[in-house]
XYZ file of N, CA, C and O in Angstrom:
700
model
N -14.969 30.743 75.649
C -14.890 28.169 75.301
C -13.861 28.212 75.574
O -13.794 26.920 75.063
N -13.453 28.453 77.225
C -12.212 27.529 77.487
C -10.672 28.185 76.731
O -9.571 27.420 77.297
N -10.586 29.465 75.231
C -9.513 29.656 75.233
C -9.040 27.878 73.932
O -7.944 27.644 73.988
N -9.321 27.194 73.677
C -9.579 26.478 73.257
C -9.368 26.572 71.234
O -9.397 27.702 71.113
N -7.778 26.213 70.318
C -7.726 26.528 69.652
C -7.772 26.512 68.245
O -9.179 25.352 68.394
N -8.175 26.984 67.339
C -9.209 27.323 66.435
C -8.467 26.227 65.304
O -8.986 25.977 64.109
N -7.268 25.530 65.493
C -6.808 24.697 64.673
C -5.938 22.519 65.349
O -6.399 23.109 66.972
N -6.344 22.024 64.947
C -6.192 21.161 65.176
C -4.771 20.839 65.788
O -3.351 21.443 65.870
N -4.360 18.868 66.182
C -3.067 19.218 67.079
C -1.806 18.821 66.277
O -0.924 18.971 66.247
N -2.575 18.480 64.651
C -1.851 18.380 63.196
C -0.883 20.683 63.194
O 0.226 20.406 62.466
N -1.736 21.221 63.387
C -0.764 22.296 62.718
C -0.767 23.587 64.350
O -1.389 23.798 65.128
N 0.524 23.354 64.484
C 1.198 23.653 65.198
C 1.559 25.296 65.271
O 2.231 25.943 64.920
N 0.147 26.390 65.493
C -0.240 27.450 65.095
C 0.137 28.059 66.017
O 0.245 29.628 66.522
N 0.769 27.550 67.885
C 0.735 28.583 68.529
C 2.283 29.319 68.104
O 3.504 30.070 68.962
N 3.230 28.897 67.474
C 4.318 29.200 66.704
C 4.463 30.609 66.119
O 3.198 30.742 65.020
N 5.042 31.987 66.110
C 5.587 33.127 65.593
C 5.465 32.472 63.742
O 5.862 31.913 63.306
N 5.049 33.849 63.581
C 4.948 34.050 61.849
C 3.735 35.605 61.332
O 3.993 36.158 61.680
N 3.817 35.137 60.208
C 3.506 36.036 59.491
C 2.424 35.248 58.856
O 1.802 34.927 58.319
N 1.304 36.016 58.781
C 0.214 35.301 58.211
C -0.562 36.679 57.518
O -0.726 37.393 57.453
N -1.886 35.847 55.886
C -2.567 36.872 55.816
C -4.100 37.239 55.452
O -4.536 35.619 55.348
N -5.211 37.474 55.472
C -5.755 37.153 55.488
C -7.173 37.846 54.082
O -6.556 38.633 54.224
N -7.260 37.258 53.639
C -7.825 36.897 52.678
C -9.858 37.565 52.650
O -10.656 36.383 53.347
N -9.966 38.506 52.422
C -11.569 39.012 51.975
C -12.016 38.977 51.187
O -11.088 39.932 50.042
N -13.529 39.296 51.257
C -13.924 39.798 49.906
C -15.694 40.188 50.215
O -15.788 40.379 51.064
N -15.267 41.756 49.381
C -16.071 42.948 50.037
C -16.861 42.513 48.336
O -16.239 42.673 48.016
N -18.140 42.033 48.786
C -19.345 41.857 48.294
C -19.798 43.472 47.836
O -20.364 42.966 46.719
N -20.041 43.869 48.517
C -21.059 45.211 48.534
C -19.941 46.229 48.340
O -19.629 46.635 49.902
N -19.552 46.732 48.308
C -19.792 48.403 48.803
C -19.476 49.193 49.776
O -20.856 49.148 50.422
N -18.735 49.772 50.603
C -18.913 49.763 52.012
C -18.294 50.368 52.527
O -17.060 51.257 52.082
N -18.350 51.641 53.498
C -17.875 53.427 54.444
C -17.779 53.198 55.586
O -19.039 52.302 56.129
N -16.357 52.710 55.665
C -16.476 52.035 56.999
C -16.059 53.161 58.045
O -14.653 53.449 57.514
N -15.810 53.007 58.782
C -14.933 54.308 60.087
C -13.961 52.838 60.868
O -13.946 52.147 61.197
N -12.245 53.313 60.617
C -11.271 52.258 60.991
C -10.863 52.631 61.905
O -9.708 52.955 62.209
N -11.135 52.968 63.096
C -10.567 53.573 64.212
C -9.934 54.962 63.813
O -11.063 55.894 63.015
N -8.884 54.891 64.309
C -8.143 57.100 64.357
C -7.841 57.097 62.915
O -7.490 57.765 62.875
N -7.833 55.885 61.683
C -7.576 55.981 60.684
C -8.609 57.028 59.683
O -8.098 57.700 59.016
N -9.637 57.020 60.388
C -10.714 57.388 59.741
C -11.774 56.438 58.996
O -11.224 54.994 58.656
N -12.407 56.849 57.985
C -13.278 56.605 57.098
C -12.412 55.876 55.400
O -11.648 56.666 55.415
N -12.662 55.405 55.394
C -12.667 54.538 54.378
C -13.035 53.849 53.143
O -14.512 53.115 54.477
N -12.796 54.123 52.658
C -14.216 53.032 51.585
C -13.237 51.535 50.919
O -12.181 51.446 49.878
N -13.936 50.688 51.297
C -13.927 49.111 50.092
C -14.845 48.928 49.197
O -16.566 49.277 48.892
N -14.727 48.983 48.056
C -15.502 48.436 47.058
C -15.845 47.464 46.476
O -15.077 46.392 47.794
N -15.974 46.993 45.896
C -16.192 44.810 45.673
C -15.025 44.794 45.252
O -15.420 44.751 43.607
N -14.015 44.241 45.824
C -13.220 43.453 45.141
C -12.407 42.230 46.225
O -13.439 42.142 47.739
N -11.618 41.939 46.133
C -11.031 41.257 46.785
C -9.523 41.840 47.700
O -8.801 43.369 46.767
N -9.658 41.239 49.161
C -8.829 42.268 49.443
C -7.694 41.331 50.497
O -8.371 40.859 51.014
N -6.483 41.987 50.516
C -5.855 40.827 51.504
C -4.626 41.571 52.985
O -4.539 43.301 52.075
N -5.217 41.410 53.882
C -4.125 41.645 55.128
C -3.381 40.894 55.113
O -2.861 40.005 55.592
N -1.749 41.859 55.573
C -0.539 41.348 55.893
C -0.103 41.446 57.632
O -0.261 42.872 57.393
N -0.729 40.540 57.685
C -0.228 40.678 59.689
C 1.193 40.438 59.994
O 1.628 39.088 59.620
N 0.779 40.626 61.520
C 2.230 40.194 62.170
C 1.693 38.695 63.115
O 0.868 39.203 64.155
N 1.574 37.791 64.487
C 1.710 36.883 65.050
C 3.402 35.976 65.914
O 3.375 35.580 65.736
N 3.485 37.665 65.734
C 4.741 36.754 66.497
C 4.397 36.609 67.674
O 4.906 35.591 68.595
N 3.763 36.069 68.135
C 3.180 35.749 69.656
C 2.492 33.963 69.347
O 1.473 33.571 70.235
N 2.191 34.220 68.297
C 1.727 32.915 67.963
C 0.391 33.331 67.062
O -0.274 33.914 66.983
N 0.126 32.431 65.872
C -0.263 32.502 64.855
C -1.294 32.745 65.195
O -2.611 32.770 64.437
N -2.222 31.301 65.511
C -3.541 31.064 66.300
C -3.624 31.572 67.287
O -5.283 32.373 66.488
N -3.214 32.233 68.033
C -4.204 33.815 69.273
C -4.522 35.066 68.138
O -5.481 35.229 69.061
N -3.311 35.521 66.835
C -4.292 36.187 66.422
C -4.809 35.807 65.797
O -5.822 36.514 65.557
N -5.091 34.743 64.960
C -6.011 34.190 64.244
C -7.636 34.183 64.888
O -8.945 34.787 64.469
N -7.584 33.739 66.080
C -8.512 33.554 67.143
C -8.654 34.589 67.912
O -10.233 35.055 67.368
N -8.173 35.672 67.408
C -9.037 37.202 68.274
C -9.544 37.952 67.030
O -10.626 38.501 67.179
N -8.057 37.838 65.189
C -9.839 38.283 64.635
C -10.817 37.732 64.374
O -12.533 37.903 63.691
N -11.536 36.403 64.315
C -12.221 35.986 63.530
C -12.940 35.688 65.454
O -14.607 35.808 64.747
N -13.215 35.894 66.512
C -13.489 36.802 67.657
C -14.662 36.954 67.209
O -14.550 38.402 66.617
N -16.308 36.882 68.170
C -17.314 37.987 67.731
C -16.790 38.956 69.021
O -17.966 40.151 68.700
N -16.436 38.852 69.880
C -16.313 39.737 70.672
C -15.153 39.799 71.203
O -14.158 39.147 72.000
N -14.842 40.786 70.274
C -13.491 41.160 70.854
C -13.450 42.883 70.923
O -14.703 43.756 70.249
N -12.188 43.538 71.378
C -12.820 44.958 71.873
C -11.848 45.581 70.275
O -10.135 44.535 69.661
N -12.513 46.199 69.525
C -11.791 46.700 68.129
C -10.527 48.035 68.168
O -10.268 48.691 68.821
N -9.701 47.438 67.982
C -8.366 47.609 68.241
C -7.484 48.072 67.089
O -6.804 49.206 66.751
N -7.432 46.772 66.190
C -6.681 47.116 65.377
C -7.254 47.689 63.774
O -9.128 47.374 64.321
N -7.345 47.783 62.426
C -7.393 48.844 61.517
C -8.873 46.993 61.198
O -9.598 47.307 60.940
N -7.813 45.928 60.977
C -8.595 45.165 60.224
C -10.041 44.775 60.263
O -10.472 43.792 60.338
N -9.608 44.744 62.447
C -11.006 44.354 63.530
C -12.329 45.407 62.837
O -13.854 44.512 62.685
N -11.718 47.146 62.508
C -13.465 47.212 62.284
C -13.717 46.525 60.489
O -15.062 46.728 59.926
N -12.896 45.950 59.409
C -13.509 45.781 58.342
C -14.241 44.055 58.504
O -15.241 43.515 58.611
N -13.297 43.761 59.232
C -14.302 42.267 59.644
C -15.121 41.984 60.912
O -16.409 41.117 59.825
N -15.688 43.007 60.813
C -17.138 43.354 61.592
C -17.859 43.929 60.048
O -19.224 42.985 60.419
N -17.767 44.026 58.942
C -18.476 43.961 58.232
C -18.032 42.986 56.938
O -19.464 42.417 56.251
N -17.296 42.389 57.116
C -16.444 41.661 55.883
C -15.691 40.475 56.419
O -15.228 40.114 57.479
N -16.820 38.792 56.448
C -15.998 37.691 56.652
C -14.504 37.132 55.582
O -14.763 37.163 54.206
N -13.821 37.019 56.205
C -12.460 36.451 55.709
C -12.629 35.144 55.394
O -13.409 34.426 56.394
N -12.451 35.106 53.646
C -12.055 33.589 53.513
C -11.225 32.556 53.495
O -11.148 31.315 53.522
N -9.964 32.845 53.949
C -8.763 31.910 53.371
C -7.776 32.233 53.898
O -7.525 34.442 54.232
N -7.524 32.417 54.868
C -6.307 32.345 55.732
C -4.675 31.482 55.806
O -4.589 30.827 55.377
N -4.009 32.821 54.429
C -2.670 31.569 54.793
C -1.453 32.206 55.680
O -1.472 33.864 56.205
N -0.905 31.251 55.785
C 0.197 31.945 57.281
C 1.886 31.823 56.446
O 2.107 30.345 56.238
N 2.851 31.335 57.102
C 4.150 31.089 57.416
C 4.909 31.369 58.487
O 4.620 32.862 59.440
N 5.454 29.759 59.742
C 6.087 30.442 60.313
C 7.408 30.991 59.963
O 8.116 30.427 59.720
N 8.542 32.351 61.040
C 8.985 32.457 61.268
C 9.064 33.131 62.760
O 8.650 34.100 62.860
N 10.295 33.170 62.458
C 10.598 33.585 64.270
C 11.163 35.455 63.625
O 11.227 36.204 65.019
N 11.473 35.607 62.580
C 11.626 36.650 61.832
C 10.046 37.704 61.196
O 9.021 36.793 61.225
N 10.249 39.047 61.753
C 9.066 39.510 61.410
C 9.193 39.886 59.807
O 10.439 40.756 59.483
N 8.450 39.741 59.132
C 8.058 39.490 57.073
C 7.549 40.373 56.871
O 7.122 40.775 55.926
N 6.552 40.512 58.175
C 4.908 41.729 57.874
C 5.204 42.984 57.274
O 4.478 42.782 55.964
N 6.702 44.015 57.285
C 6.456 44.816 56.643
C 6.920 44.419 55.529
O 6.839 45.508 54.611
N 7.889 43.854 55.047
C 8.746 42.961 54.059
C 7.869 42.884 52.758
O 7.660 43.449 51.473
N 6.761 41.959 53.085
C 5.478 41.352 52.594
C 4.866 43.214 51.969
O 4.866 42.961 50.707
N 5.183 43.086 52.651
C 3.372 44.170 52.669
C 4.503 46.139 51.492
O 4.260 45.877 50.648
N 6.048 45.762 52.014
C 6.499 46.415 50.616
C 6.171 46.020 49.566
O 6.060 46.887 48.435
N 6.478 44.917 49.937
C 7.057 44.443 47.954
C 5.133 44.273 47.136
O 5.256 43.924 46.021
N 4.535 44.079 48.170
C 3.304 44.104 47.250
C 2.425 45.473 47.140
O 1.653 45.656 45.915
N 2.821 46.467 47.350
C 3.359 47.637 47.221
C 4.075 48.385 46.361
O 3.448 49.034 45.037
N 4.972 47.470 45.965
C 6.003 48.126 44.065
C 4.992 47.091 43.122
O 5.186 47.612 41.989
N 4.674 45.761 43.280
C 3.930 44.958 43.147
C 2.559 45.477 42.423
O 2.372 45.435 41.315
N 1.502 46.267 43.102
C 0.558 46.851 42.605
C 0.537 48.450 43.576
O 0.359 48.209 44.829
N -0.400 49.067 42.940
C -0.541 50.241 44.094
C -2.177 50.432 44.272
O -2.294 51.030 44.327
N -2.530 49.041 44.152
C -4.437 49.083 44.459
C -4.326 48.814 46.189
O -3.540 47.765 46.078
N -3.745 49.349 47.089
C -3.681 49.431 48.129
C -4.782 50.614 49.669
O -5.739 51.607 48.663
N -5.416 49.956 50.454
C -6.003 51.138 50.545
C -4.690 51.998 51.316
O -4.478 52.027 52.971
N -4.834 53.238 51.328
C -3.414 53.914 51.600
C -3.591 54.495 54.051
O -4.965 53.877 54.369
N -1.947 54.134 54.442
C -1.902 53.431 55.817
C -2.592 53.564 57.046
O -2.702 52.484 57.264
N -3.591 52.216 56.380
C -4.179 50.898 56.448
C -2.878 49.733 57.061
O -2.918 49.504 56.623
N -3.151 50.053 58.511
C -2.649 48.680 59.573
C -1.031 49.246 59.348
O -0.112 48.153 59.862
N -1.318 50.302 58.784
C 0.351 50.842 59.304
C 0.449 52.024 60.321
O 1.779 52.115 59.788
N 0.146 51.785 61.484
C -0.132 52.863 61.601
C 1.365 52.301 62.806
O 1.810 54.037 63.671
N 1.674 52.000 63.293
C 3.462 51.602 63.680
C 4.474 51.639 62.472
O 5.637 50.765 63.347
N 4.378 51.619 61.558
C 5.555 51.352 60.919
C 5.410 52.719 59.670
O 4.287 53.032 59.654
N 6.232 52.758 59.063
C 6.341 53.350 57.502
C 5.744 52.934 56.115
O 5.972 53.691 55.397
N 5.134 51.701 56.061
C 4.916 50.837 55.770
C 3.591 51.979 54.477
O 2.823 52.413 55.415
N 3.852 52.518 53.529
C 2.064 52.434 53.133
C 0.869 51.848 52.658
O -0.281 52.594 52.907
N 0.676 50.774 53.637
C -0.083 50.159 53.449
C -0.068 49.101 54.552
O 1.073 48.606 53.630
N -0.808 47.870 54.595
C -0.755 46.911 54.626
C -2.203 45.779 53.962
O -2.253 45.077 54.649
N -3.123 46.508 53.722
C -3.698 46.420 53.123
C -3.645 46.236 51.065
O -4.478 47.330 51.244
N -4.706 44.878 50.693
C -3.997 45.033 49.381
C -5.420 45.016 48.571
O -6.112 44.058 49.351
N -5.351 44.925 47.576
C -6.789 44.223 46.827
C -6.524 44.425 44.584
O -5.923 44.795 44.734
N -6.836 43.273 44.920
C -7.460 42.531 43.811
C -9.196 42.782 42.991
O -9.417 42.080 43.971
N -9.101 42.585 41.657
C -10.755 42.046 41.036
C -10.576 40.972 41.019
O -11.375 40.833 41.423
N -9.213 40.182 40.848
C -9.493 38.627 41.384
C -8.635 38.049 41.794
O -7.352 38.419 41.991
N -9.727 36.588 42.501
C -8.977 36.389 43.305
C -6.853 35.897 43.439
O -6.557 35.798 43.627
N -7.396 34.929 41.909
C -5.789 34.252 41.403
C -4.539 35.213 41.578
O -3.805 35.517 41.370
N -4.927 36.438 41.079
C -4.314 37.777 40.789
C -3.379 37.576 42.356
O -2.252 38.002 41.852
N -4.119 37.949 43.493
C -3.507 38.658 44.731
C -3.358 36.986 45.368
O -2.355 36.789 45.625
N -3.526 35.938 44.540
C -2.607 34.944 45.658
C -1.366 34.262 44.559
O -0.825 34.405 45.299
N -1.350 34.733 43.418
C -0.562 34.798 42.104
C 0.646 35.707 42.918
O 1.957 35.344 43.686
N -0.033 37.220 43.784
C 1.515 37.733 44.213
C 2.065 37.789 45.573
O 2.726 37.301 45.242
N 0.877 37.039 46.020
C 1.633 36.293 47.028
C 1.801 35.220 46.800
O 3.110 35.627 48.162
N 2.122 34.310 46.292
C 3.051 32.719 46.414
C 4.399 33.641 45.750
O 5.777 33.287 46.490
N 5.128 34.617 44.880
C 6.000 35.096 44.154
C 6.391 35.662 45.286
O 7.995 35.938 45.801
N 5.573 36.190 46.193
C 6.459 37.336 47.394
C 6.739 36.507 48.605
O 7.678 37.302 48.759
N 6.460 34.944 48.922
C 6.275 34.450 49.872
C 7.289 33.382 49.354
O 9.130 33.517 49.902
N 7.378 33.163 48.163
C 8.917 31.781 47.362
C 10.264 33.478 48.281
O 11.553 32.301 47.778
N 9.769 34.543 47.089
C 11.256 35.170 47.333
C 11.371 35.583 48.664
O 13.317 35.422 48.681
N 11.278 35.568 49.735
C 11.651 35.593 51.113
C 12.073 34.376 51.511
O 12.434 33.890 52.884
N 11.241 32.631 50.772
C 11.921 31.898 51.535
C 11.133 31.503 52.341
O 11.525 29.855 53.035
N 10.172 31.657 52.226
C 8.880 30.861 53.759
C 8.272 30.389 52.448
O 7.848 29.728 51.449
N 7.952 29.096 53.207
C 7.076 27.825 53.330
C 5.456 28.617 53.471
O 4.994 27.835 54.853
N 4.691 28.557 52.202
C 3.283 29.332 53.259
C 1.921 28.124 53.368
O 1.993 26.470 52.686
N 1.390 28.328 54.813
C 0.236 27.180 54.197
C -1.140 27.325 54.441
O -0.645 29.235 54.351
N -2.051 27.350 53.946
C -3.234 27.818 52.973
C -4.777 27.091 54.310
O -4.055 25.918 54.148
N -5.276 27.633 54.179
C -6.744 26.520 54.754
C -7.924 28.250 54.543
O -7.932 29.037 55.219
N -8.824 27.169 54.011
C -10.326 27.866 54.088
C -10.878 28.366 55.753
O -10.692 28.021 56.506
N -11.457 30.163 55.983
C -11.500 30.300 56.787
C -12.534 29.304 57.844
O -12.868 28.799 58.767
N -13.207 29.082 56.641
C -14.504 28.616 57.278
C -13.822 26.414 57.333
O -14.862 26.358 58.599
N -12.768 25.991 56.997
C -12.661 24.773 57.788
C -11.662 24.723 58.541
O -11.914 23.984 60.228
N -11.200 26.371 58.769
C -10.501 26.634 60.546
C -12.175 26.753 61.855
O -11.731 26.029 63.066
N -13.213 27.403 61.293
C -14.020 27.340 61.961
C -14.541 26.508 62.213
O -15.184 25.687 63.908
N -14.810 25.207 61.449
C -15.366 23.435 61.719
C -14.270 22.633 62.347
O -15.082 22.378 63.013
N -13.700 23.084 62.315
C -12.031 22.128 63.417
C -12.371 22.966 64.244
O -12.615 21.948 65.544
N -12.725 24.122 64.807
C -12.631 24.291 66.214
C -14.099 24.013 66.221
O -14.010 23.461 67.615
N -15.267 23.618 65.985
C -16.247 23.573 66.570
C -16.859 22.687 66.616
O -16.966 21.892 67.569
N -15.907 20.843 66.072
C -15.871 19.627 66.174
C -14.695 19.317 67.441
O -15.722 18.922 67.257
N -13.703 20.666 67.482
C -13.386 20.189 69.015
C -13.963 20.704 69.759
O -13.886 19.669 71.310
N -14.247 21.334 69.998
C -15.622 21.951 71.128
C -16.936 21.163 71.099
O -16.594 20.570 72.856
N -17.541 20.440 69.773
C -18.291 19.573 70.681
C -17.736 18.436 70.894
O -18.330 17.975 71.983
N -16.218 17.732 70.980
C -15.389 16.856 71.077
C -15.745 16.621 72.067
O -16.139 15.864 73.214
N -14.927 17.939 73.311
C -14.817 18.211 74.378
C -15.826 18.293 75.235
O -16.134 17.312 76.558
N -17.570 18.700 74.607
C -18.490 18.705 75.588
C -18.663 17.058 75.668
O -18.646 17.566 76.372
N -18.423 16.236 74.080
C -18.990 15.208 74.417
C -18.107 14.630 75.631
O -18.556 13.077 76.120
N -16.661 15.006 75.260
C -15.875 13.911 76.388
C -16.168 14.249 77.824
O -16.423 12.556 78.789
N -16.095 15.510 78.449
C -16.713 15.795 79.544
C -18.449 15.239 80.034
O -18.175 15.305 80.766
N -19.354 15.175 79.526
C -21.081 14.570 79.025
C -20.479 13.525 79.778
O -21.481 12.913 81.176
N -19.586 12.618 79.383
C -19.500 11.589 78.922
C -18.767 11.085 80.999
O -18.797 9.703 81.058
N -18.933 11.794 81.931
C -17.816 11.385 82.734
C -18.075 11.579 84.366
O -19.527 11.629 84.132
C-alpha cells in the first residue's frame, strides 16, 4: 500500500515510545508462539506491552499487517485474535520493561516468558477478566512513571488508514 501511515498527520506516530495492545480472546485457544512453544489463552482481556523506539506507527503498522513474517510472540496471538485498543506514550526512554515489571507486581495474571525472551521480565502479556481492571492498572502504572498516554480503538486506526488510502487513490485518479 505504499507505506502510508495508519495515523493521520495530526498524530505524529513516528515518534519513539511504548505501547500497549489490548486484545480480547473471545474463545479459549491453544497456539504455538514461536520458540516460546504452546500457550493457552482463555476468554479474557489481554494486554501486551511493547516498545517502539523506531516509532509507534511502524510497530503498530506491522502488528496490524496481514502479510508479515511471524517473529514476535505477539504476532502469533494476533493471527487468532484482533486487538481492540492501542494505548501509547511517547518517550525517548525505554519504559517497556518497567511497565511490565510493575504490572507483574500488581497482578500474577500473566503468560510466563511471553514477549520477554530478550529481557529478564517474567512476561509482557497480562490478563484480567474485565477490561476496566486492566485499564485501571495501566493508567495507574503510566501515571506513576510520568507518561502521558494516548488511546485509540484499533477499528478507528484502521478506518483512518482506509480513508487516507481512498483519498490518495481519488487524488491520483483525478490527475
